[in-house]
Amino acid sequence: MEGRGFYNTHSRPQQAAARHGIELLVQAAGQLDPGPPPLVIADYGSAEGRNSLAPISAAIRAVRQAHRTPITVVHLDRPNNDFASLFELLRTDPGSYLEPADEVFALASGGSFYEQMLPPNHASLGWCSIALHWLSRVPVSPGHAWPTMRTGLDRAPFAAQAALDWVTFLKHRAVELRPGGALVVVVPASDRDGCWSLAGLARHVMATLEEMTTGGTLDPGELARMLVPNYDRTLDELEAPFADPELGLRLEEARLDYVADPIWEAYRASGDVGTLAEGYAGFVRAAFGPTLVAAMNAERPADARREFLGALDAGLRRRILAEPAALCEPTVATLLIVKAAARP
Ligand SMILES: C[S@@+](CC[C@H](N)C(=O)[O-])C[C@H]1O[C@@H](n2cnc3c(N)ncnc32)[C@H](O)[C@@H]1O
């Protein structure tokens, strides 16, 4: 994700999607056996934290209604995540969970959630929102910026990688969760018709990248390497690992929700197409900019990377101004996953 707070200010669609999991998180938090203090809440794929504030605050309130135990919140993300912006936010934002609550502590750790990130039996509650569509690796040589736009056999290696990653993620959480602990996952998904929510926006990105290649600002080799390793699983794909009793986790609830597009809703209220274009272009840069830039030739100067992001932004704005449309209506799957309580 783009750092220096850029993701925090350009991730309203992710925030809208995350809201769909808060009710389940509160339900799970209210039923926890607190165990020995502190009670640990793990936030997997936190990014810069703004979208974690509402769910984590709600979970803390739910725990506190039942127990007066100290609480540690651990934010987990990749090592290059902008954790500085996260801690700045926690200390300054009026919506921070640190402010009103006493005996709540914030920690962070950098690593991959496709590995073990916490000690065994450590976390009572887990939260993972809009992060698990990022695959651990690109399984084939690139050729199209989004695997979800591939069809048939071409899509199969991504589906296989997504299945492997999902099981790997769950196995590690089965170790890290305390017996009786719960994990809520909100993840972009494909609906039963295989419809994918970002297809319109992805087409604009591809058209802009191809235009930059034709115009000579991007090499064909760079374009070919620009692959966003995201895969939106179907509900069936998400439910599959729970058929294995050895997994150690139970799926309590799973549902698909269609998320209203906050950028489009704001445009419908204001009629301001410039803000609409800025909103979508900012969303693309915040979520995918660093991945696209990383595919540029290593010998290019830093200026070329800034210019690339500027040209992408300008191309997207031009396309959106010419053809205003709702481009970001994610379908999300929301899952409540529980680790069996210890036998008395
Ligand atoms: C779209 S952001 C979502 C952030 C936040 N949870 C939200 O709802 O807005 C996805 C986050 O997942 C993180 N992420 C992706 N793959 C990861 C991995 N293998 N291990 C840890 N974090 C990962 C990214 O670095 C990014 O910060």
mmCIF file of C-alpha atoms and ligand atoms in Angstrom:
data_model
loop_
_atom_site.group_PDB
_atom_site.id
_atom_site.type_symbol
_atom_site.label_atom_id
_atom_site.label_comp_id
_atom_site.label_asym_id
_atom_site.label_seq_id
_atom_site.Cartn_x
_atom_site.Cartn_y
_atom_site.Cartn_z
ATOM 1 C CA MET A 1 0.000 0.000 0.000
ATOM 2 C CA GLU A 2 1.125 3.555 -0.633
ATOM 3 C CA GLY A 3 2.675 4.899 2.606
ATOM 4 C CA ARG A 4 2.932 8.303 4.356
ATOM 5 C CA GLY A 5 -0.752 8.170 5.286
ATOM 6 C CA PHE A 6 -1.877 8.051 1.609
ATOM 7 C CA TYR A 7 -3.618 4.706 2.065
ATOM 8 C CA ASN A 8 -5.454 6.027 5.142
ATOM 9 C CA THR A 9 -6.931 8.926 3.176
ATOM 10 C CA HIS A 10 -7.751 6.923 0.018
ATOM 11 C CA SER A 11 -9.291 3.712 1.299
ATOM 12 C CA ARG A 12 -12.948 4.538 1.799
ATOM 13 C CA PRO A 13 -14.145 1.536 -0.246
ATOM 14 C CA GLN A 14 -12.103 -0.760 2.027
ATOM 15 C CA GLN A 15 -13.557 1.017 5.070
ATOM 16 C CA ALA A 16 -17.099 0.543 3.752
ATOM 17 C CA ALA A 17 -16.375 -3.148 3.169
ATOM 18 C CA ALA A 18 -14.875 -3.659 6.632
ATOM 19 C CA ARG A 19 -18.076 -2.393 8.263
ATOM 20 C CA HIS A 20 -19.755 -5.610 7.111
ATOM 21 C CA GLY A 21 -17.663 -7.604 9.605
ATOM 22 C CA ILE A 22 -18.081 -5.448 12.699
ATOM 23 C CA GLU A 23 -21.300 -7.067 13.889
ATOM 24 C CA LEU A 24 -19.732 -10.553 13.848
ATOM 25 C CA LEU A 25 -16.589 -9.243 15.559
ATOM 26 C CA VAL A 26 -18.660 -7.707 18.350
ATOM 27 C CA GLN A 27 -20.671 -10.910 18.699
ATOM 28 C CA ALA A 28 -17.463 -12.965 18.986
ATOM 29 C CA ALA A 29 -15.827 -10.468 21.385
ATOM 30 C CA GLY A 30 -18.840 -10.541 23.714
ATOM 31 C CA GLN A 31 -18.653 -14.330 24.041
ATOM 32 C CA LEU A 32 -14.924 -14.678 24.773
ATOM 33 C CA ASP A 33 -13.543 -16.364 27.803
ATOM 34 C CA PRO A 34 -10.880 -13.769 28.733
ATOM 35 C CA GLY A 35 -8.317 -16.318 29.984
ATOM 36 C CA PRO A 36 -5.120 -15.100 31.666
ATOM 37 C CA PRO A 37 -4.438 -11.380 31.004
ATOM 38 C CA PRO A 38 -3.813 -9.639 28.727
ATOM 39 C CA LEU A 39 -6.515 -10.484 26.216
ATOM 40 C CA VAL A 40 -4.895 -10.218 22.795
ATOM 41 C CA ILE A 41 -6.650 -8.912 19.671
ATOM 42 C CA ALA A 42 -4.707 -9.494 16.433
ATOM 43 C CA ASP A 43 -5.299 -7.234 13.412
ATOM 44 C CA TYR A 44 -3.948 -9.107 10.364
ATOM 45 C CA GLY A 45 -3.103 -6.836 7.390
ATOM 46 C CA SER A 46 -3.647 -3.571 9.289
ATOM 47 C CA ALA A 47 -2.012 -1.238 6.723
ATOM 48 C CA GLU A 48 -1.847 2.268 8.271
ATOM 49 C CA GLY A 49 -4.674 1.465 10.645
ATOM 50 C CA ARG A 50 -7.492 3.910 9.932
ATOM 51 C CA ASN A 51 -9.910 1.216 8.838
ATOM 52 C CA SER A 52 -9.101 -0.862 11.917
ATOM 53 C CA LEU A 53 -10.173 1.844 14.368
ATOM 54 C CA ALA A 54 -13.941 1.251 14.211
ATOM 55 C CA PRO A 55 -13.842 -2.580 14.338
ATOM 56 C CA ILE A 56 -11.177 -2.749 17.059
ATOM 57 C CA SER A 57 -12.932 -0.060 19.147
ATOM 58 C CA ALA A 58 -16.210 -1.970 18.852
ATOM 59 C CA ALA A 59 -14.495 -5.225 19.867
ATOM 60 C CA ILE A 60 -12.866 -3.569 22.883
ATOM 61 C CA ARG A 61 -16.224 -2.154 24.011
ATOM 62 C CA ALA A 62 -17.811 -5.614 23.687
ATOM 63 C CA VAL A 63 -15.022 -7.280 25.708
ATOM 64 C CA ARG A 64 -15.169 -4.552 28.344
ATOM 65 C CA GLN A 65 -18.901 -4.977 28.867
ATOM 66 C CA ALA A 66 -18.138 -8.431 30.228
ATOM 67 C CA HIS A 67 -14.547 -8.278 31.571
ATOM 68 C CA ARG A 68 -12.118 -5.740 33.063
ATOM 69 C CA THR A 69 -9.054 -7.404 31.647
ATOM 70 C CA PRO A 70 -6.076 -5.522 30.130
ATOM 71 C CA ILE A 71 -6.114 -5.740 26.348
ATOM 72 C CA THR A 72 -3.249 -5.798 23.858
ATOM 73 C CA VAL A 73 -3.971 -5.028 20.207
ATOM 74 C CA VAL A 74 -1.290 -6.344 17.833
ATOM 75 C CA HIS A 75 -1.285 -4.857 14.334
ATOM 76 C CA LEU A 76 0.372 -7.204 11.843
ATOM 77 C CA ASP A 77 1.416 -6.394 8.301
ATOM 78 C CA ARG A 78 4.321 -6.759 5.916
ATOM 79 C CA PRO A 79 7.692 -5.477 7.145
ATOM 80 C CA ASN A 80 7.601 -2.504 4.720
ATOM 81 C CA ASN A 81 4.185 -1.347 5.947
ATOM 82 C CA ASP A 82 3.997 2.263 7.165
ATOM 83 C CA PHE A 83 3.690 1.445 10.875
ATOM 84 C CA ALA A 84 4.820 5.003 11.769
ATOM 85 C CA SER A 85 1.593 6.427 10.297
ATOM 86 C CA LEU A 86 -0.362 3.770 12.195
ATOM 87 C CA PHE A 87 1.078 4.752 15.592
ATOM 88 C CA GLU A 88 0.728 8.478 14.801
ATOM 89 C CA LEU A 89 -2.950 7.834 14.048
ATOM 90 C CA LEU A 90 -3.453 5.845 17.255
ATOM 91 C CA ARG A 91 -2.002 8.735 19.284
ATOM 92 C CA THR A 92 -3.875 11.553 17.537
ATOM 93 C CA ASP A 93 -7.121 10.413 15.907
ATOM 94 C CA PRO A 94 -10.317 11.096 17.867
ATOM 95 C CA GLY A 95 -11.555 7.648 16.745
ATOM 96 C CA SER A 96 -8.528 5.861 18.213
ATOM 97 C CA TYR A 97 -9.291 2.984 20.538
ATOM 98 C CA LEU A 98 -6.415 4.095 22.796
ATOM 99 C CA GLU A 99 -8.042 7.329 23.863
ATOM 100 C CA PRO A 100 -11.183 6.383 25.762
ATOM 101 C CA ALA A 101 -10.086 2.983 26.972
ATOM 102 C CA ASP A 102 -7.697 2.425 29.817
ATOM 103 C CA GLU A 103 -5.362 -0.534 30.000
ATOM 104 C CA VAL A 104 -5.420 -1.013 26.234
ATOM 105 C CA PHE A 105 -1.998 -1.307 24.601
ATOM 106 C CA ALA A 106 -1.003 -1.205 20.933
ATOM 107 C CA LEU A 107 1.851 -3.262 19.476
ATOM 108 C CA ALA A 108 2.890 -4.144 15.930
ATOM 109 C CA SER A 109 4.815 -6.826 14.096
ATOM 110 C CA GLY A 110 6.097 -7.030 10.524
ATOM 111 C CA GLY A 111 6.032 -10.326 8.633
ATOM 112 C CA SER A 112 3.737 -12.377 6.448
ATOM 113 C CA PHE A 113 0.418 -13.737 7.615
ATOM 114 C CA TYR A 114 1.191 -16.765 5.448
ATOM 115 C CA GLU A 115 3.649 -17.634 8.241
ATOM 116 C CA GLN A 116 3.236 -17.873 11.992
ATOM 117 C CA MET A 117 3.337 -14.327 13.413
ATOM 118 C CA LEU A 118 2.352 -14.846 17.053
ATOM 119 C CA PRO A 119 3.152 -17.431 19.754
ATOM 120 C CA PRO A 120 0.872 -20.471 20.027
ATOM 121 C CA ASN A 121 -2.466 -19.974 21.842
ATOM 122 C CA HIS A 122 -1.836 -16.233 22.060
ATOM 123 C CA ALA A 123 -4.727 -14.301 20.474
ATOM 124 C CA SER A 124 -8.308 -14.454 21.696
ATOM 125 C CA LEU A 125 -9.703 -12.487 18.797
ATOM 126 C CA GLY A 126 -8.498 -11.993 15.226
ATOM 127 C CA TRP A 127 -9.585 -9.478 12.595
ATOM 128 C CA CYS A 128 -8.518 -9.540 8.953
ATOM 129 C CA SER A 129 -10.167 -7.127 6.581
ATOM 130 C CA ILE A 130 -9.591 -6.696 2.819
ATOM 131 C CA ALA A 131 -6.165 -8.310 2.876
ATOM 132 C CA LEU A 132 -6.498 -12.001 1.993
ATOM 133 C CA HIS A 133 -7.058 -11.393 -1.729
ATOM 134 C CA TRP A 134 -3.299 -10.561 -1.851
ATOM 135 C CA LEU A 135 -1.583 -13.798 -2.832
ATOM 136 C CA SER A 136 1.759 -14.816 -1.335
ATOM 137 C CA ARG A 137 3.345 -15.017 -4.802
ATOM 138 C CA VAL A 138 2.651 -14.728 -8.504
ATOM 139 C CA PRO A 139 2.253 -18.332 -9.679
ATOM 140 C CA VAL A 140 2.950 -17.796 -13.420
ATOM 141 C CA SER A 141 4.696 -15.320 -15.660
ATOM 142 C CA PRO A 142 2.585 -12.173 -15.909
ATOM 143 C CA GLY A 143 0.660 -11.023 -18.948
ATOM 144 C CA HIS A 144 -2.292 -9.224 -17.526
ATOM 145 C CA ALA A 145 -2.393 -6.869 -14.573
ATOM 146 C CA TRP A 146 -5.213 -8.709 -12.778
ATOM 147 C CA PRO A 147 -5.482 -12.518 -12.561
ATOM 148 C CA THR A 148 -9.207 -12.200 -11.837
ATOM 149 C CA MET A 149 -9.634 -10.985 -15.436
ATOM 150 C CA ARG A 150 -8.083 -14.174 -16.794
ATOM 151 C CA THR A 151 -10.419 -16.934 -17.851
ATOM 152 C CA GLY A 152 -10.351 -20.724 -18.063
ATOM 153 C CA LEU A 153 -7.014 -22.471 -17.808
ATOM 154 C CA ASP A 154 -5.201 -19.180 -17.613
ATOM 155 C CA ARG A 155 -6.935 -18.468 -14.311
ATOM 156 C CA ALA A 156 -6.289 -21.931 -12.861
ATOM 157 C CA PRO A 157 -2.774 -21.300 -11.425
ATOM 158 C CA PHE A 158 -4.109 -18.278 -9.522
ATOM 159 C CA ALA A 159 -7.052 -20.252 -8.184
ATOM 160 C CA ALA A 160 -4.630 -22.970 -7.034
ATOM 161 C CA GLN A 161 -2.312 -20.429 -5.371
ATOM 162 C CA ALA A 162 -5.303 -18.776 -3.680
ATOM 163 C CA ALA A 163 -6.469 -22.156 -2.328
ATOM 164 C CA LEU A 164 -2.996 -22.966 -0.982
ATOM 165 C CA ASP A 165 -2.587 -19.502 0.581
ATOM 166 C CA TRP A 166 -5.983 -19.672 2.281
ATOM 167 C CA VAL A 167 -5.238 -23.045 3.905
ATOM 168 C CA THR A 168 -1.772 -21.829 4.928
ATOM 169 C CA PHE A 169 -3.257 -18.694 6.514
ATOM 170 C CA LEU A 170 -5.852 -20.728 8.416
ATOM 171 C CA LYS A 171 -3.345 -23.319 9.694
ATOM 172 C CA HIS A 172 -1.193 -20.578 11.223
ATOM 173 C CA ARG A 173 -4.203 -18.889 12.826
ATOM 174 C CA ALA A 174 -5.263 -22.263 14.258
ATOM 175 C CA VAL A 175 -1.936 -22.285 16.107
ATOM 176 C CA GLU A 176 -2.027 -18.634 17.211
ATOM 177 C CA LEU A 177 -5.640 -18.500 18.437
ATOM 178 C CA ARG A 178 -6.383 -19.493 22.001
ATOM 179 C CA PRO A 179 -8.848 -22.372 22.405
ATOM 180 C CA GLY A 180 -12.296 -20.777 22.165
ATOM 181 C CA GLY A 181 -10.828 -17.811 20.273
ATOM 182 C CA ALA A 182 -12.442 -16.384 17.167
ATOM 183 C CA LEU A 183 -11.352 -14.785 13.903
ATOM 184 C CA VAL A 184 -13.438 -12.558 11.637
ATOM 185 C CA VAL A 185 -12.345 -12.317 8.001
ATOM 186 C CA VAL A 186 -13.736 -9.821 5.500
ATOM 187 C CA VAL A 187 -12.333 -10.472 2.052
ATOM 188 C CA PRO A 188 -13.141 -9.330 -1.496
ATOM 189 C CA ALA A 189 -14.887 -12.199 -3.265
ATOM 190 C CA SER A 190 -16.314 -13.207 -6.619
ATOM 191 C CA ASP A 191 -20.042 -13.820 -6.536
ATOM 192 C CA ARG A 192 -21.596 -17.081 -7.740
ATOM 193 C CA ASP A 193 -21.715 -15.746 -11.323
ATOM 194 C CA GLY A 194 -17.981 -15.084 -11.165
ATOM 195 C CA CYS A 195 -18.622 -11.345 -11.334
ATOM 196 C CA TRP A 196 -15.737 -9.316 -10.028
ATOM 197 C CA SER A 197 -16.274 -5.947 -8.429
ATOM 198 C CA LEU A 198 -13.260 -4.010 -9.711
ATOM 199 C CA ALA A 199 -13.504 -5.086 -13.359
ATOM 200 C CA GLY A 200 -14.488 -1.606 -14.630
ATOM 201 C CA LEU A 201 -11.692 0.125 -12.760
ATOM 202 C CA ALA A 202 -9.174 -2.549 -13.804
ATOM 203 C CA ARG A 203 -10.100 -1.990 -17.463
ATOM 204 C CA HIS A 204 -9.333 1.737 -17.071
ATOM 205 C CA VAL A 205 -5.982 0.906 -15.448
ATOM 206 C CA MET A 206 -5.075 -1.543 -18.232
ATOM 207 C CA ALA A 207 -6.097 0.933 -20.962
ATOM 208 C CA THR A 208 -3.985 3.659 -19.308
ATOM 209 C CA LEU A 209 -0.950 1.360 -18.960
ATOM 210 C CA GLU A 210 -1.273 0.245 -22.592
ATOM 211 C CA GLU A 211 -1.525 3.876 -23.715
ATOM 212 C CA MET A 212 1.645 4.695 -21.750
ATOM 213 C CA THR A 213 3.400 1.761 -23.443
ATOM 214 C CA THR A 214 2.300 2.865 -26.926
ATOM 215 C CA GLY A 215 3.389 6.418 -26.087
ATOM 216 C CA GLY A 216 6.836 5.176 -25.024
ATOM 217 C CA THR A 217 6.735 6.176 -21.333
ATOM 218 C CA LEU A 218 6.527 2.521 -20.292
ATOM 219 C CA ASP A 219 8.515 -0.403 -21.749
ATOM 220 C CA PRO A 220 6.540 -3.421 -22.982
ATOM 221 C CA GLY A 221 8.668 -5.514 -20.603
ATOM 222 C CA GLU A 222 7.617 -3.362 -17.663
ATOM 223 C CA LEU A 223 3.957 -3.611 -18.663
ATOM 224 C CA ALA A 224 4.279 -7.392 -18.896
ATOM 225 C CA ARG A 225 5.676 -7.549 -15.342
ATOM 226 C CA MET A 226 2.920 -5.347 -13.887
ATOM 227 C CA LEU A 227 0.758 -7.911 -12.214
ATOM 228 C CA VAL A 228 -1.371 -7.232 -9.149
ATOM 229 C CA PRO A 229 -1.394 -10.617 -7.393
ATOM 230 C CA ASN A 230 -4.984 -10.388 -6.168
ATOM 231 C CA TYR A 231 -7.506 -13.178 -6.442
ATOM 232 C CA ASP A 232 -11.122 -12.868 -5.341
ATOM 233 C CA ARG A 233 -12.260 -16.303 -4.157
ATOM 234 C CA THR A 234 -15.821 -17.558 -4.377
ATOM 235 C CA LEU A 235 -17.694 -18.491 -1.195
ATOM 236 C CA ASP A 236 -17.258 -22.173 -2.135
ATOM 237 C CA GLU A 237 -13.487 -21.698 -2.347
ATOM 238 C CA LEU A 238 -13.482 -19.968 1.047
ATOM 239 C CA GLU A 239 -15.582 -22.694 2.687
ATOM 240 C CA ALA A 240 -13.586 -25.644 1.280
ATOM 241 C CA PRO A 241 -10.781 -25.957 3.907
ATOM 242 C CA PHE A 242 -13.287 -26.315 6.761
ATOM 243 C CA ALA A 243 -14.331 -29.747 5.479
ATOM 244 C CA ASP A 244 -11.021 -31.014 6.915
ATOM 245 C CA PRO A 245 -11.500 -31.803 10.642
ATOM 246 C CA GLU A 246 -7.718 -31.660 11.105
ATOM 247 C CA LEU A 247 -7.766 -27.912 10.412
ATOM 248 C CA GLY A 248 -8.741 -27.227 14.028
ATOM 249 C CA LEU A 249 -11.054 -24.364 13.079
ATOM 250 C CA ARG A 250 -14.822 -24.265 12.601
ATOM 251 C CA LEU A 251 -16.656 -21.974 10.203
ATOM 252 C CA GLU A 252 -19.596 -20.535 12.170
ATOM 253 C CA GLU A 253 -20.897 -18.081 9.584
ATOM 254 C CA ALA A 254 -20.142 -17.201 5.978
ATOM 255 C CA ARG A 255 -22.008 -14.772 3.785
ATOM 256 C CA LEU A 256 -21.585 -12.597 0.715
ATOM 257 C CA ASP A 257 -22.414 -8.899 0.841
ATOM 258 C CA TYR A 258 -22.529 -6.275 -1.883
ATOM 259 C CA VAL A 259 -20.851 -3.121 -0.612
ATOM 260 C CA ALA A 260 -22.191 0.259 -1.671
ATOM 261 C CA ASP A 261 -19.497 2.322 -3.397
ATOM 262 C CA PRO A 262 -18.823 5.343 -1.122
ATOM 263 C CA ILE A 263 -17.002 7.268 -3.881
ATOM 264 C CA TRP A 264 -19.956 6.874 -6.250
ATOM 265 C CA GLU A 265 -22.480 7.656 -3.471
ATOM 266 C CA ALA A 266 -20.642 10.927 -2.709
ATOM 267 C CA TYR A 267 -20.726 11.822 -6.433
ATOM 268 C CA ARG A 268 -24.468 11.118 -6.641
ATOM 269 C CA ALA A 269 -25.004 13.472 -3.709
ATOM 270 C CA SER A 270 -22.712 16.276 -4.957
ATOM 271 C CA GLY A 271 -22.635 15.871 -8.760
ATOM 272 C CA ASP A 272 -18.921 16.751 -8.549
ATOM 273 C CA VAL A 273 -17.300 14.590 -11.228
ATOM 274 C CA GLY A 274 -13.804 15.951 -10.452
ATOM 275 C CA THR A 275 -14.024 14.558 -6.926
ATOM 276 C CA LEU A 276 -15.301 11.261 -8.366
ATOM 277 C CA ALA A 277 -12.264 10.987 -10.664
ATOM 278 C CA GLU A 278 -9.900 11.981 -7.842
ATOM 279 C CA GLY A 279 -11.497 9.398 -5.536
ATOM 280 C CA TYR A 280 -11.045 6.449 -7.910
ATOM 281 C CA ALA A 281 -7.572 7.516 -9.051
ATOM 282 C CA GLY A 282 -6.503 7.901 -5.399
ATOM 283 C CA PHE A 283 -7.946 4.485 -4.549
ATOM 284 C CA VAL A 284 -5.933 2.860 -7.380
ATOM 285 C CA ARG A 285 -2.710 4.582 -6.376
ATOM 286 C CA ALA A 286 -3.134 3.802 -2.660
ATOM 287 C CA ALA A 287 -3.909 0.115 -3.175
ATOM 288 C CA PHE A 288 -1.950 -0.828 -6.317
ATOM 289 C CA GLY A 289 0.581 1.964 -7.021
ATOM 290 C CA PRO A 290 3.532 0.397 -5.142
ATOM 291 C CA THR A 291 2.959 -3.005 -6.820
ATOM 292 C CA LEU A 292 2.927 -1.462 -10.317
ATOM 293 C CA VAL A 293 5.969 0.738 -9.601
ATOM 294 C CA ALA A 294 7.930 -2.266 -8.315
ATOM 295 C CA ALA A 295 7.709 -3.787 -11.830
ATOM 296 C CA MET A 296 9.550 -0.851 -13.434
ATOM 297 C CA ASN A 297 13.109 -1.308 -14.662
ATOM 298 C CA ALA A 298 15.489 -1.117 -11.703
ATOM 299 C CA GLU A 299 17.829 1.321 -13.484
ATOM 300 C CA ARG A 300 15.124 3.950 -13.899
ATOM 301 C CA PRO A 301 15.677 7.080 -11.759
ATOM 302 C CA ALA A 302 13.328 7.849 -8.855
ATOM 303 C CA ASP A 303 11.792 10.669 -10.947
ATOM 304 C CA ALA A 304 10.562 8.139 -13.515
ATOM 305 C CA ARG A 305 8.564 6.334 -10.824
ATOM 306 C CA ARG A 306 6.935 9.597 -9.691
ATOM 307 C CA GLU A 307 6.195 10.473 -13.332
ATOM 308 C CA PHE A 308 4.673 7.032 -13.900
ATOM 309 C CA LEU A 309 2.317 7.475 -10.934
ATOM 310 C CA GLY A 310 1.433 10.977 -12.158
ATOM 311 C CA ALA A 311 0.660 9.679 -15.688
ATOM 312 C CA LEU A 312 -1.419 6.810 -14.294
ATOM 313 C CA ASP A 313 -3.352 9.266 -12.141
ATOM 314 C CA ALA A 314 -3.925 11.645 -15.079
ATOM 315 C CA GLY A 315 -4.985 8.823 -17.448
ATOM 316 C CA LEU A 316 -7.457 7.422 -14.952
ATOM 317 C CA ARG A 317 -8.960 10.831 -14.188
ATOM 318 C CA ARG A 318 -9.393 11.542 -17.918
ATOM 319 C CA ARG A 319 -11.180 8.256 -18.509
ATOM 320 C CA ILE A 320 -13.446 8.660 -15.480
ATOM 321 C CA LEU A 321 -14.325 12.271 -16.359
ATOM 322 C CA ALA A 322 -15.269 11.137 -19.880
ATOM 323 C CA GLU A 323 -17.407 8.269 -18.648
ATOM 324 C CA PRO A 324 -18.551 8.655 -15.012
ATOM 325 C CA ALA A 325 -19.666 5.298 -13.624
ATOM 326 C CA ALA A 326 -19.683 3.340 -10.365
ATOM 327 C CA LEU A 327 -16.361 1.475 -10.479
ATOM 328 C CA CYS A 328 -15.805 0.204 -6.987
ATOM 329 C CA GLU A 329 -18.637 -1.911 -5.628
ATOM 330 C CA PRO A 330 -16.812 -4.757 -3.972
ATOM 331 C CA THR A 331 -18.514 -8.022 -3.208
ATOM 332 C CA VAL A 332 -17.144 -9.178 0.123
ATOM 333 C CA ALA A 333 -17.289 -12.454 1.949
ATOM 334 C CA THR A 334 -17.574 -12.182 5.730
ATOM 335 C CA LEU A 335 -16.573 -15.212 7.786
ATOM 336 C CA LEU A 336 -16.709 -16.011 11.501
ATOM 337 C CA ILE A 337 -14.165 -18.715 12.328
ATOM 338 C CA VAL A 338 -13.787 -20.313 15.756
ATOM 339 C CA LYS A 339 -11.160 -22.516 17.403
ATOM 340 C CA ALA A 340 -12.710 -25.187 19.607
ATOM 341 C CA ALA A 341 -12.592 -24.483 23.346
ATOM 342 C CA ALA A 342 -10.246 -26.586 25.477
ATOM 343 C CA ARG A 343 -11.908 -29.607 27.067
ATOM 344 C CA PRO A 344 -12.458 -29.088 30.826
HETATM 345 C C1 LIG B 1 -6.050 -3.302 1.189
HETATM 346 S S1 LIG B 1 -5.057 -3.269 2.626
HETATM 347 C C2 LIG B 1 -6.273 -3.466 3.890
HETATM 348 C C3 LIG B 1 -5.896 -2.754 5.116
HETATM 349 C C4 LIG B 1 -6.960 -2.676 6.190
HETATM 350 N N1 LIG B 1 -7.153 -3.949 6.851
HETATM 351 C C5 LIG B 1 -8.259 -2.147 5.649
HETATM 352 O O1 LIG B 1 -9.294 -2.787 5.871
HETATM 353 O O2 LIG B 1 -8.258 -1.098 5.025
HETATM 354 C C6 LIG B 1 -4.290 -4.884 2.630
HETATM 355 C C7 LIG B 1 -3.186 -4.992 3.646
HETATM 356 O O3 LIG B 1 -2.804 -6.365 3.743
HETATM 357 C C8 LIG B 1 -1.407 -6.416 3.822
HETATM 358 N N2 LIG B 1 -0.918 -7.724 3.377
HETATM 359 C C9 LIG B 1 -1.020 -8.271 2.148
HETATM 360 N N3 LIG B 1 -0.404 -9.459 2.121
HETATM 361 C C10 LIG B 1 0.102 -9.657 3.365
HETATM 362 C C11 LIG B 1 0.854 -10.708 3.962
HETATM 363 N N4 LIG B 1 1.218 -11.786 3.272
HETATM 364 N N5 LIG B 1 1.192 -10.588 5.258
HETATM 365 C C12 LIG B 1 0.832 -9.505 5.987
HETATM 366 N N6 LIG B 1 0.115 -8.471 5.463
HETATM 367 C C13 LIG B 1 -0.239 -8.544 4.174
HETATM 368 C C14 LIG B 1 -0.943 -5.299 2.900
HETATM 369 O O4 LIG B 1 0.396 -4.927 3.157
HETATM 370 C C15 LIG B 1 -1.954 -4.221 3.222
HETATM 371 O O5 LIG B 1 -1.521 -3.376 4.235
#
